[in-house]
Amino acid sequence: MRKLIATVFNYSLDGLLADEGTEFWKFCFDQPENDQPDDPTQLEFLQSAYAHIMGRTAYEGISVSMTTTASDHPFADILNTGRKVVFSRTLKTADWANTTIAAGDTTEEIDKLRQSGDGHIVVWGGVTLWRSLMQLDLIDELQVSLFPYVAGEGTRLFDGVPKSYALELVSTTASRSGIVELQYRRHRE
């Protein structure tokens, strides 16, 4: 069965996501790891994904970026050719190549994606989708990019997530800019 791995980019030391237009957002995108990611392990992880899933808002932002404004970004080829699934009850069409819309029950849609095979499914976001998947206890791993920054403003990823559970630390890697990549696994009994 495929694992569902949530990627959390641009996360501050005080537990906030970088909201567009904030000083933290500017700080994040001034870092070379965001502008031109070149970590072969990260690129292979994304390239080898069975599917990339996202909510409507993330889909709309990422699709425009990867097909127009940042089409030379290292993630562009991976995402433009990869299988994508958008979780939305309001989106009616998806113009980005290899994209389908999942409008049914979230658990059932995830179960369909997990069937018949090994590998992993990358959850790109946004916040509403992450929270929904956490509330349903569907995420198997979290990969968090923790930036050396106290933001003071932004969105709290874990607000409204009532279920608590322990995670197992799988790995930590520090970048040249002081960003710490944390990988946690959901311990299931």
Coordinates of N, CA, C and O in Angstrom, one line a residue:
M1 N 0.8 -1.2 0.0 CA 0.0 0.0 0.0 C 0.9 1.2 0.0 O 1.9 1.3 0.7
R2 N 0.5 2.2 -0.8 CA 1.3 3.5 -0.9 C 1.2 4.3 0.3 O 0.1 4.4 0.9
K3 N 2.3 5.0 0.7 CA 2.3 5.9 1.9 C 1.9 7.3 1.4 O 2.2 7.7 0.3
L4 N 1.2 8.0 2.3 CA 0.8 9.4 2.1 C 1.8 10.2 2.9 O 1.8 10.2 4.1
I5 N 2.6 11.0 2.2 CA 3.6 11.8 2.8 C 3.3 13.3 2.6 O 3.3 13.8 1.4
A6 N 3.1 14.0 3.7 CA 2.8 15.5 3.6 C 4.1 16.2 3.6 O 4.9 16.0 4.5
T7 N 4.3 17.1 2.7 CA 5.4 18.0 2.6 C 5.0 19.4 3.2 O 4.0 19.9 2.7
V8 N 5.7 19.8 4.2 CA 5.4 21.1 4.8 C 6.6 22.0 4.5 O 7.6 21.9 5.2
F9 N 6.5 22.9 3.6 CA 7.5 23.9 3.2 C 7.4 25.1 4.0 O 6.2 25.5 4.4
N10 N 8.4 25.9 4.2 CA 8.4 27.2 4.7 C 7.7 27.3 6.1 O 6.7 28.1 6.3
Y11 N 8.2 26.6 7.0 CA 7.6 26.5 8.4 C 8.6 27.2 9.3 O 9.8 26.9 9.3
S12 N 8.1 28.1 10.2 CA 9.0 28.8 11.1 C 9.2 28.1 12.4 O 8.5 27.2 12.8
L13 N 10.2 28.6 13.1 CA 10.5 28.0 14.4 C 9.4 28.2 15.4 O 9.2 27.4 16.3
D14 N 8.6 29.2 15.2 CA 7.4 29.4 16.1 C 6.1 28.8 15.6 O 5.0 29.1 16.0
G15 N 6.3 27.9 14.6 CA 5.1 27.1 14.2 C 4.2 27.7 13.3 O 3.0 27.4 13.3
L16 N 4.7 28.6 12.4 CA 3.8 29.3 11.4 C 4.3 29.0 10.0 O 5.5 28.9 9.7
L17 N 3.3 28.9 9.1 CA 3.6 28.8 7.7 C 3.8 30.2 7.1 O 3.2 31.2 7.6
A18 N 4.6 30.3 6.1 CA 4.9 31.6 5.4 C 3.7 32.0 4.6 O 3.5 31.4 3.5
D19 N 2.9 32.9 5.0 CA 1.8 33.5 4.2 C 2.4 34.5 3.2 O 3.3 35.3 3.5
E20 N 1.9 34.4 2.0 CA 2.3 35.3 0.9 C 2.2 36.7 1.4 O 1.3 37.2 2.0
G21 N 3.3 37.5 1.1 CA 3.3 38.9 1.4 C 3.9 39.3 2.7 O 4.2 40.4 3.0
T22 N 4.2 38.3 3.6 CA 4.8 38.5 4.9 C 6.3 38.6 4.7 O 6.9 38.1 3.8
E23 N 7.0 39.1 5.8 CA 8.4 39.2 5.8 C 9.0 37.7 5.8 O 10.0 37.5 5.2
F24 N 8.3 36.8 6.5 CA 8.8 35.4 6.5 C 8.7 34.9 5.1 O 9.6 34.1 4.7
W25 N 7.7 35.1 4.3 CA 7.6 34.7 2.9 C 8.8 35.2 2.1 O 9.4 34.4 1.4
K26 N 9.1 36.4 2.3 CA 10.2 37.0 1.5 C 11.5 36.3 2.0 O 12.4 36.0 1.1
F27 N 11.7 36.1 3.3 CA 12.9 35.4 3.8 C 13.0 34.0 3.1 O 14.1 33.6 2.7
C28 N 11.9 33.3 3.1 CA 11.9 31.9 2.6 C 12.3 31.9 1.1 O 13.2 31.0 0.7
F29 N 11.8 32.8 0.4 CA 12.0 32.7 -1.1 C 13.3 33.4 -1.5 O 13.7 33.4 -2.7
D30 N 14.0 34.0 -0.5 CA 15.4 34.5 -0.7 C 16.4 33.4 -0.5 O 17.6 33.6 -0.9
Q31 N 16.0 32.3 0.0 CA 16.9 31.2 0.3 C 17.2 30.4 -1.0 O 16.2 30.1 -1.7
P32 N 18.4 30.0 -1.2 CA 18.7 29.2 -2.5 C 18.0 27.9 -2.5 O 17.6 27.4 -3.6
E33 N 17.7 27.3 -1.3 CA 17.0 26.0 -1.3 C 15.6 26.1 -1.9 O 15.0 25.1 -2.4
N34 N 15.0 27.3 -1.8 CA 13.6 27.5 -2.4 C 13.7 28.0 -3.8 O 12.9 27.5 -4.7
D35 N 14.6 28.9 -4.1 CA 14.7 29.4 -5.4 C 15.2 28.4 -6.5 O 14.6 28.3 -7.5
Q36 N 16.2 27.7 -6.1 CA 16.8 26.7 -7.0 C 17.2 25.4 -6.3 O 18.3 25.1 -6.0
P37 N 16.2 24.6 -5.8 CA 16.5 23.4 -5.1 C 17.3 22.5 -5.9 O 17.0 22.2 -7.1
D38 N 18.4 22.0 -5.3 CA 19.3 21.1 -6.0 C 19.6 19.8 -5.3 O 20.5 19.1 -5.7
D39 N 18.9 19.5 -4.2 CA 19.2 18.3 -3.4 C 18.7 17.1 -4.2 O 17.5 17.0 -4.5
P40 N 19.6 16.3 -4.7 CA 19.2 15.1 -5.5 C 18.2 14.2 -4.8 O 17.4 13.6 -5.4
T41 N 18.3 14.1 -3.5 CA 17.4 13.2 -2.7 C 16.0 13.7 -2.8 O 15.0 13.0 -3.0
Q42 N 15.8 15.0 -2.6 CA 14.5 15.7 -2.7 C 13.9 15.6 -4.1 O 12.8 15.2 -4.3
L43 N 14.7 15.8 -5.1 CA 14.3 15.8 -6.5 C 13.8 14.3 -6.8 O 12.8 14.1 -7.5
E44 N 14.6 13.3 -6.4 CA 14.3 11.9 -6.6 C 13.0 11.6 -5.9 O 12.1 10.8 -6.5
F45 N 12.8 12.0 -4.7 CA 11.6 11.8 -3.9 C 10.4 12.3 -4.7 O 9.4 11.6 -4.8
L46 N 10.5 13.5 -5.2 CA 9.3 14.1 -5.9 C 9.1 13.3 -7.2 O 8.0 13.0 -7.6
Q47 N 10.2 13.0 -8.0 CA 10.1 12.4 -9.3 C 9.5 11.0 -9.2 O 8.8 10.6 -10.0
S48 N 9.9 10.3 -8.1 CA 9.4 8.9 -8.0 C 8.0 8.7 -7.3 O 7.5 7.6 -7.2
A49 N 7.4 9.8 -7.1 CA 6.0 9.8 -6.5 C 5.0 9.2 -7.4 O 5.0 9.5 -8.6
Y50 N 4.1 8.4 -6.9 CA 3.0 7.8 -7.7 C 2.1 8.9 -8.1 O 1.6 9.0 -9.3
A51 N 1.8 9.8 -7.2 CA 0.9 11.0 -7.5 C 1.3 12.1 -6.6 O 1.9 11.9 -5.5
H52 N 0.9 13.3 -7.0 CA 1.0 14.5 -6.2 C -0.4 15.1 -6.0 O -1.1 15.3 -6.9
I53 N -0.7 15.2 -4.7 CA -2.1 15.7 -4.4 C -2.1 17.0 -3.7 O -1.1 17.4 -3.1
M54 N -3.1 17.8 -4.0 CA -3.2 19.2 -3.4 C -4.7 19.6 -3.4 O -5.5 19.0 -4.1
G55 N -4.9 20.6 -2.6 CA -6.3 21.2 -2.6 C -6.4 22.2 -3.7 O -5.4 22.5 -4.4
R56 N -7.6 22.8 -3.9 CA -7.9 23.7 -5.0 C -7.0 24.9 -5.0 O -6.4 25.2 -6.0
T57 N -6.8 25.6 -3.8 CA -6.0 26.8 -3.8 C -4.6 26.5 -4.1 O -3.9 27.2 -4.9
A58 N -4.0 25.4 -3.6 CA -2.6 25.1 -3.9 C -2.5 24.7 -5.3 O -1.5 25.1 -6.0
Y59 N -3.4 24.0 -5.9 CA -3.4 23.6 -7.3 C -3.4 24.8 -8.2 O -2.6 24.9 -9.1
E60 N -4.3 25.8 -7.9 CA -4.3 27.0 -8.7 C -3.0 27.8 -8.7 O -2.5 28.2 -9.7
G61 N -2.4 27.9 -7.5 CA -1.1 28.6 -7.4 C 0.0 27.9 -8.0 O 0.8 28.4 -8.8
I62 N 0.1 26.6 -7.7 CA 1.3 25.8 -8.2 C 1.2 25.6 -9.7 O 2.2 25.7 -10.4
S63 N 0.0 25.3 -10.3 CA -0.1 25.1 -11.7 C 0.3 26.3 -12.5 O 1.0 26.2 -13.5
V64 N -0.1 27.5 -12.1 CA 0.2 28.7 -12.8 C 1.8 28.9 -12.7 O 2.4 29.2 -13.7
S65 N 2.3 28.7 -11.5 CA 3.7 28.9 -11.3 C 4.6 27.9 -12.2 O 5.5 28.4 -12.9
M66 N 4.2 26.7 -12.2 CA 5.0 25.7 -12.8 C 4.9 25.7 -14.4 O 5.7 25.2 -15.1
T67 N 3.8 26.3 -14.9 CA 3.6 26.3 -16.3 C 3.9 27.6 -16.9 O 4.0 27.7 -18.2
T68 N 4.1 28.7 -16.1 CA 4.3 30.0 -16.7 C 5.5 30.7 -16.0 O 6.6 30.8 -16.5
T69 N 5.3 31.3 -14.8 CA 6.2 32.1 -14.1 C 7.5 31.4 -13.7 O 8.6 32.0 -13.6
A70 N 7.4 30.2 -13.3 CA 8.6 29.4 -12.8 C 8.8 28.1 -13.6 O 9.2 27.1 -13.1
S71 N 8.5 28.2 -14.9 CA 8.6 27.0 -15.7 C 10.0 26.4 -15.8 O 10.2 25.3 -16.2
D72 N 11.1 27.2 -15.4 CA 12.4 26.7 -15.4 C 12.8 26.2 -14.0 O 14.0 25.8 -13.8
H73 N 11.9 26.2 -13.0 CA 12.2 25.7 -11.7 C 12.4 24.2 -11.7 O 11.8 23.5 -12.5
P74 N 13.3 23.7 -10.9 CA 13.6 22.2 -10.9 C 12.3 21.4 -10.7 O 12.3 20.2 -11.1
F75 N 11.3 21.9 -10.0 CA 10.1 21.1 -9.8 C 9.2 21.1 -11.0 O 8.3 20.3 -11.1
A76 N 9.4 22.0 -11.9 CA 8.4 22.2 -13.0 C 8.3 21.0 -13.8 O 7.1 20.5 -14.1
D77 N 9.4 20.4 -14.3 CA 9.3 19.2 -15.1 C 8.6 18.0 -14.4 O 7.8 17.3 -14.9
I78 N 9.0 17.9 -13.1 CA 8.4 16.8 -12.3 C 6.9 17.0 -12.2 O 6.2 16.0 -12.4
L79 N 6.5 18.2 -11.8 CA 5.0 18.4 -11.6 C 4.3 18.4 -12.9 O 3.1 18.0 -13.0
N80 N 4.9 19.0 -14.0 CA 4.1 19.2 -15.2 C 3.9 17.8 -15.9 O 2.8 17.6 -16.5
T81 N 4.8 16.8 -15.7 CA 4.6 15.5 -16.3 C 4.0 14.5 -15.3 O 3.5 13.5 -15.7
G82 N 4.0 14.8 -14.0 CA 3.6 13.8 -13.0 C 2.1 13.7 -12.9 O 1.3 14.6 -13.3
R83 N 1.6 12.7 -12.3 CA 0.2 12.5 -12.0 C -0.2 13.4 -10.8 O 0.4 13.4 -9.8
K84 N -1.3 14.2 -11.0 CA -1.8 15.1 -10.0 C -3.2 14.9 -9.7 O -4.0 14.6 -10.6
V85 N -3.6 15.0 -8.4 CA -5.0 14.8 -8.0 C -5.3 16.0 -7.2 O -4.7 16.3 -6.2
V86 N -6.4 16.7 -7.6 CA -6.9 17.9 -6.8 C -8.1 17.5 -6.0 O -9.1 17.0 -6.6
F87 N -8.0 17.8 -4.7 CA -9.2 17.5 -3.9 C -10.0 18.8 -3.8 O -9.6 19.8 -3.2
S88 N -11.2 18.8 -4.4 CA -12.0 20.0 -4.4 C -13.4 19.6 -4.8 O -13.7 18.7 -5.6
R89 N -14.4 20.2 -4.1 CA -15.8 20.0 -4.4 C -16.3 21.2 -5.2 O -17.5 21.2 -5.7
T90 N -15.5 22.2 -5.5 CA -15.9 23.4 -6.3 C -15.2 23.5 -7.6 O -15.8 24.0 -8.5
L91 N -14.1 22.9 -7.8 CA -13.4 23.0 -9.1 C -14.0 22.0 -10.1 O -14.3 20.9 -9.7
K92 N -14.4 22.5 -11.2 CA -15.1 21.7 -12.2 C -14.2 21.2 -13.3 O -14.4 20.1 -13.9
T93 N -13.1 21.9 -13.7 CA -12.2 21.5 -14.7 C -10.7 21.7 -14.2 O -10.5 22.6 -13.4
A94 N -9.8 20.9 -14.7 CA -8.4 21.0 -14.3 C -7.6 21.0 -15.6 O -7.6 19.9 -16.3
D95 N -7.1 22.1 -16.0 CA -6.4 22.2 -17.3 C -4.9 21.8 -17.3 O -4.3 21.6 -18.3
W96 N -4.3 21.6 -16.1 CA -2.9 21.2 -16.0 C -2.8 19.8 -16.4 O -3.6 18.9 -15.9
A97 N -1.9 19.5 -17.3 CA -1.7 18.1 -17.8 C -1.7 17.0 -16.7 O -1.1 17.3 -15.6
N98 N -2.3 15.9 -16.9 CA -2.2 14.7 -16.0 C -2.9 15.0 -14.7 O -2.5 14.5 -13.7
T99 N -3.9 15.9 -14.7 CA -4.6 16.2 -13.4 C -6.0 15.7 -13.4 O -6.8 15.8 -14.4
T100 N -6.4 15.0 -12.3 CA -7.8 14.6 -12.1 C -8.3 15.3 -10.9 O -7.6 15.8 -10.0
I101 N -9.6 15.4 -10.8 CA -10.3 16.1 -9.6 C -10.9 15.0 -8.8 O -11.7 14.1 -9.3
A102 N -10.7 15.0 -7.5 CA -11.3 14.1 -6.5 C -12.3 14.9 -5.7 O -11.9 15.8 -4.9
A103 N -13.6 14.7 -6.0 CA -14.6 15.5 -5.3 C -15.5 14.6 -4.4 O -16.4 15.2 -3.7
G104 N -15.1 13.3 -4.2 CA -15.9 12.5 -3.4 C -15.4 12.5 -1.9 O -14.7 13.4 -1.5
D105 N -15.7 11.5 -1.2 CA -15.3 11.3 0.2 C -13.8 11.2 0.2 O -13.2 10.4 -0.5
T106 N -13.2 12.0 1.1 CA -11.7 12.1 1.1 C -11.0 10.8 1.4 O -10.1 10.4 0.8
T107 N -11.5 10.1 2.4 CA -11.0 8.8 2.8 C -11.0 7.8 1.7 O -10.1 7.1 1.4
E108 N -12.2 7.7 1.0 CA -12.3 6.8 -0.1 C -11.4 7.2 -1.2 O -10.8 6.3 -1.9
E109 N -11.3 8.4 -1.5 CA -10.4 8.9 -2.6 C -9.0 8.6 -2.3 O -8.2 8.1 -3.2
I110 N -8.5 8.8 -1.1 CA -7.2 8.4 -0.7 C -7.0 6.9 -0.7 O -5.9 6.4 -1.2
D111 N -7.9 6.1 -0.3 CA -7.8 4.7 -0.3 C -7.6 4.2 -1.7 O -6.8 3.3 -2.0
K112 N -8.3 4.8 -2.7 CA -8.2 4.4 -4.1 C -6.7 4.7 -4.6 O -6.2 3.8 -5.3
L113 N -6.2 5.8 -4.2 CA -4.8 6.1 -4.6 C -3.8 5.2 -4.0 O -2.7 4.9 -4.6
R114 N -4.1 4.8 -2.8 CA -3.1 3.9 -2.0 C -3.1 2.5 -2.5 O -2.1 1.8 -2.3
Q115 N -4.1 2.0 -3.2 CA -4.2 0.6 -3.6 C -3.2 0.2 -4.6 O -2.6 1.0 -5.4
S116 N -3.0 -1.1 -4.7 CA -2.2 -1.8 -5.7 C -0.8 -1.2 -6.0 O -0.6 -0.8 -7.1
G117 N 0.0 -1.1 -5.0 CA 1.4 -0.7 -5.3 C 2.1 -0.2 -4.1 O 1.6 0.2 -3.1
D118 N 3.4 -0.1 -4.3 CA 4.3 0.5 -3.3 C 4.5 1.9 -3.8 O 4.0 2.4 -4.7
G119 N 5.4 2.6 -3.0 CA 5.7 3.9 -3.4 C 5.1 4.9 -2.4 O 4.7 4.6 -1.3
H120 N 4.9 6.1 -2.9 CA 4.4 7.2 -2.1 C 3.6 8.2 -2.9 O 3.7 8.3 -4.1
I121 N 2.8 8.9 -2.1 CA 1.9 10.0 -2.7 C 2.3 11.2 -1.9 O 2.3 11.2 -0.7
V122 N 2.6 12.3 -2.6 CA 3.1 13.5 -2.0 C 1.9 14.5 -1.9 O 1.2 14.8 -2.8
V123 N 1.7 14.9 -0.6 CA 0.7 15.9 -0.3 C 1.4 17.3 -0.3 O 2.2 17.6 0.5
W124 N 1.0 18.2 -1.2 CA 1.6 19.5 -1.3 C 0.8 20.5 -0.5 O 1.4 21.6 -0.2
G125 N -0.4 20.3 -0.2 CA -1.1 21.3 0.6 C -2.4 21.7 -0.2 O -2.7 21.0 -1.2
G126 N -3.0 22.7 0.2 CA -2.8 23.7 1.2 C -3.3 23.2 2.6 O -3.6 22.1 2.9
V127 N -3.4 24.3 3.4 CA -3.7 24.1 4.8 C -5.0 23.3 5.0 O -5.0 22.4 5.9
T128 N -6.0 23.6 4.3 CA -7.3 23.0 4.5 C -7.2 21.5 4.2 O -7.7 20.6 5.0
L129 N -6.5 21.1 3.2 CA -6.3 19.7 2.8 C -5.4 19.0 3.9 O -5.8 17.9 4.4
W130 N -4.3 19.6 4.3 CA -3.5 19.0 5.3 C -4.3 18.8 6.6 O -4.2 17.7 7.1
R131 N -5.0 19.8 7.0 CA -5.8 19.6 8.3 C -6.8 18.5 8.1 O -7.0 17.7 9.0
S132 N -7.5 18.4 7.0 CA -8.5 17.4 6.7 C -7.8 16.0 6.8 O -8.4 15.1 7.4
L133 N -6.7 15.8 6.2 CA -6.0 14.6 6.2 C -5.5 14.2 7.5 O -5.6 13.0 7.9
M134 N -5.1 15.2 8.3 CA -4.7 14.9 9.7 C -5.9 14.5 10.6 O -5.8 13.6 11.4
Q135 N -7.0 15.2 10.4 CA -8.2 14.9 11.2 C -8.7 13.5 10.9 O -9.1 12.8 11.8
L136 N -8.5 13.1 9.7 CA -8.9 11.7 9.3 C -7.8 10.7 9.5 O -8.0 9.5 9.3
D137 N -6.7 11.1 10.1 CA -5.6 10.3 10.4 C -5.1 9.5 9.2 O -4.8 8.3 9.2
L138 N -4.9 10.1 8.0 CA -4.5 9.5 6.8 C -3.1 9.7 6.5 O -2.5 9.0 5.6
I139 N -2.4 10.6 7.1 CA -1.0 10.9 6.8 C -0.1 9.9 7.5 O -0.2 9.7 8.6
D140 N 0.8 9.3 6.6 CA 1.7 8.3 7.2 C 3.1 9.0 7.6 O 3.7 8.5 8.5
E141 N 3.5 10.0 6.9 CA 4.7 10.7 7.2 C 4.5 12.2 7.0 O 3.7 12.7 6.1
L142 N 5.3 13.0 7.7 CA 5.4 14.4 7.6 C 6.8 14.8 7.2 O 7.7 14.3 8.0
Q143 N 7.1 15.6 6.2 CA 8.4 16.1 5.9 C 8.3 17.6 6.1 O 7.6 18.3 5.3
V144 N 8.9 18.1 7.1 CA 8.8 19.5 7.4 C 10.1 20.3 7.2 O 11.2 19.8 7.6
S145 N 10.1 21.4 6.4 CA 11.2 22.2 6.2 C 11.1 23.4 7.3 O 10.3 24.3 7.1
L146 N 11.9 23.2 8.3 CA 11.9 24.2 9.4 C 13.0 25.3 9.2 O 14.2 25.0 9.1
F147 N 12.5 26.5 9.0 CA 13.4 27.6 8.7 C 13.9 28.3 10.0 O 13.1 28.4 11.0
P148 N 15.1 28.8 10.0 CA 15.7 29.5 11.1 C 15.1 30.9 11.2 O 15.8 31.9 10.9
Y149 N 13.8 31.0 11.6 CA 13.1 32.3 11.5 C 12.0 32.2 12.5 O 11.3 31.3 12.6
V150 N 11.8 33.3 13.3 CA 10.6 33.5 14.1 C 9.7 34.4 13.4 O 10.0 35.6 13.3
A151 N 8.6 33.9 12.9 CA 7.8 34.7 12.0 C 6.9 35.7 12.7 O 6.7 36.8 12.2
G152 N 6.3 35.3 13.8 CA 5.4 36.2 14.5 C 4.0 36.4 13.8 O 3.1 36.8 14.5
E153 N 3.9 36.0 12.6 CA 2.6 36.1 11.8 C 2.6 35.0 10.8 O 3.7 34.6 10.3
G154 N 1.5 34.5 10.5 CA 1.3 33.5 9.5 C 0.2 32.5 10.0 O -0.5 32.7 10.9
T155 N 0.1 31.4 9.2 CA -1.0 30.4 9.5 C -0.4 29.3 10.3 O 0.6 28.8 10.0
R156 N -1.1 28.9 11.3 CA -0.8 27.7 12.1 C -1.3 26.5 11.4 O -2.5 26.3 11.2
L157 N -0.4 25.6 11.1 CA -0.7 24.4 10.4 C -1.6 23.5 11.2 O -2.6 22.9 10.7
F158 N -1.4 23.4 12.5 CA -2.1 22.3 13.3 C -3.3 22.9 14.0 O -3.9 22.1 14.8
D159 N -3.7 24.1 13.8 CA -5.0 24.6 14.4 C -6.1 23.7 13.9 O -6.2 23.4 12.7
G160 N -7.0 23.4 14.8 CA -8.2 22.7 14.5 C -8.0 21.2 14.2 O -8.9 20.5 13.7
V161 N -6.9 20.7 14.6 CA -6.6 19.3 14.5 C -6.7 18.6 15.8 O -5.8 18.6 16.6
P162 N -7.9 18.1 16.1 CA -8.2 17.6 17.5 C -7.4 16.3 17.9 O -7.2 16.1 19.1
K163 N -7.1 15.5 17.0 CA -6.5 14.2 17.4 C -5.0 14.4 17.7 O -4.3 15.0 16.9
S164 N -4.6 13.8 18.8 CA -3.2 13.9 19.1 C -2.5 12.5 19.0 O -3.2 11.5 19.3
Y165 N -1.3 12.5 18.5 CA -0.6 11.3 18.4 C 0.9 11.5 18.3 O 1.3 12.6 17.9
A166 N 1.7 10.5 18.7 CA 3.1 10.6 18.7 C 3.7 10.3 17.3 O 3.1 9.5 16.6
L167 N 4.8 11.0 17.0 CA 5.4 10.7 15.7 C 6.8 10.2 16.0 O 7.4 10.5 17.0
E168 N 7.3 9.4 15.1 CA 8.7 8.9 15.2 C 9.6 9.6 14.2 O 9.3 9.8 13.0
L169 N 10.7 10.2 14.8 CA 11.7 10.9 14.0 C 12.4 9.9 13.1 O 13.0 9.0 13.6
V170 N 12.4 10.1 11.8 CA 13.1 9.2 10.9 C 14.5 9.8 10.5 O 15.5 9.1 10.4
S171 N 14.5 11.1 10.2 CA 15.7 11.8 9.8 C 15.7 13.3 10.0 O 14.6 13.9 10.0
T172 N 16.9 13.9 10.1 CA 17.1 15.3 10.1 C 18.3 15.6 9.2 O 19.3 14.9 9.2
T173 N 18.1 16.7 8.5 CA 19.2 17.2 7.6 C 19.2 18.7 7.6 O 18.2 19.3 7.4
A174 N 20.4 19.3 7.9 CA 20.5 20.7 7.9 C 21.1 21.2 6.6 O 22.0 20.6 6.0
S175 N 20.5 22.3 6.0 CA 21.0 22.8 4.8 C 22.1 23.9 5.1 O 22.3 24.3 6.2
R176 N 22.7 24.3 4.0 CA 23.8 25.4 4.2 C 23.2 26.7 4.7 O 23.9 27.5 5.3
S177 N 21.9 26.9 4.6 CA 21.3 28.1 5.1 C 20.7 28.0 6.5 O 20.0 28.9 7.0
G178 N 20.8 26.8 7.1 CA 20.3 26.5 8.4 C 18.9 26.0 8.4 O 18.3 25.9 9.5
I179 N 18.3 25.7 7.3 CA 17.0 25.1 7.2 C 17.2 23.6 7.6 O 18.1 22.9 7.1
V180 N 16.3 23.1 8.5 CA 16.4 21.8 8.9 C 15.2 21.0 8.3 O 14.0 21.4 8.5
E181 N 15.6 20.0 7.6 CA 14.6 19.1 7.0 C 14.3 17.9 8.0 O 15.2 17.2 8.3
L182 N 13.1 17.9 8.5 CA 12.7 16.9 9.5 C 11.7 15.9 8.8 O 10.8 16.3 8.1
Q183 N 12.0 14.6 9.0 CA 11.1 13.6 8.5 C 10.5 12.8 9.7 O 11.3 12.2 10.5
Y184 N 9.2 12.8 9.8 CA 8.5 12.1 10.9 C 7.6 11.0 10.3 O 7.0 11.3 9.3
R185 N 7.5 9.9 11.0 CA 6.6 8.8 10.6 C 5.5 8.7 11.6 O 5.8 8.7 12.8
R186 N 4.3 8.5 11.2 CA 3.2 8.2 12.1 C 3.3 6.7 12.6 O 3.4 5.8 11.7
H187 N 3.4 6.6 13.9 CA 3.5 5.2 14.4 C 2.1 4.6 14.5 O 1.2 5.2 15.2
R188 N 1.9 3.6 13.8 CA 0.6 2.9 13.8 C 0.7 1.5 14.5 O 1.7 0.8 14.2
E189 N -0.2 1.2 15.3 CA -0.2 -0.1 16.0 C -0.9 -1.2 15.2 O -1.7 -1.0 14.4

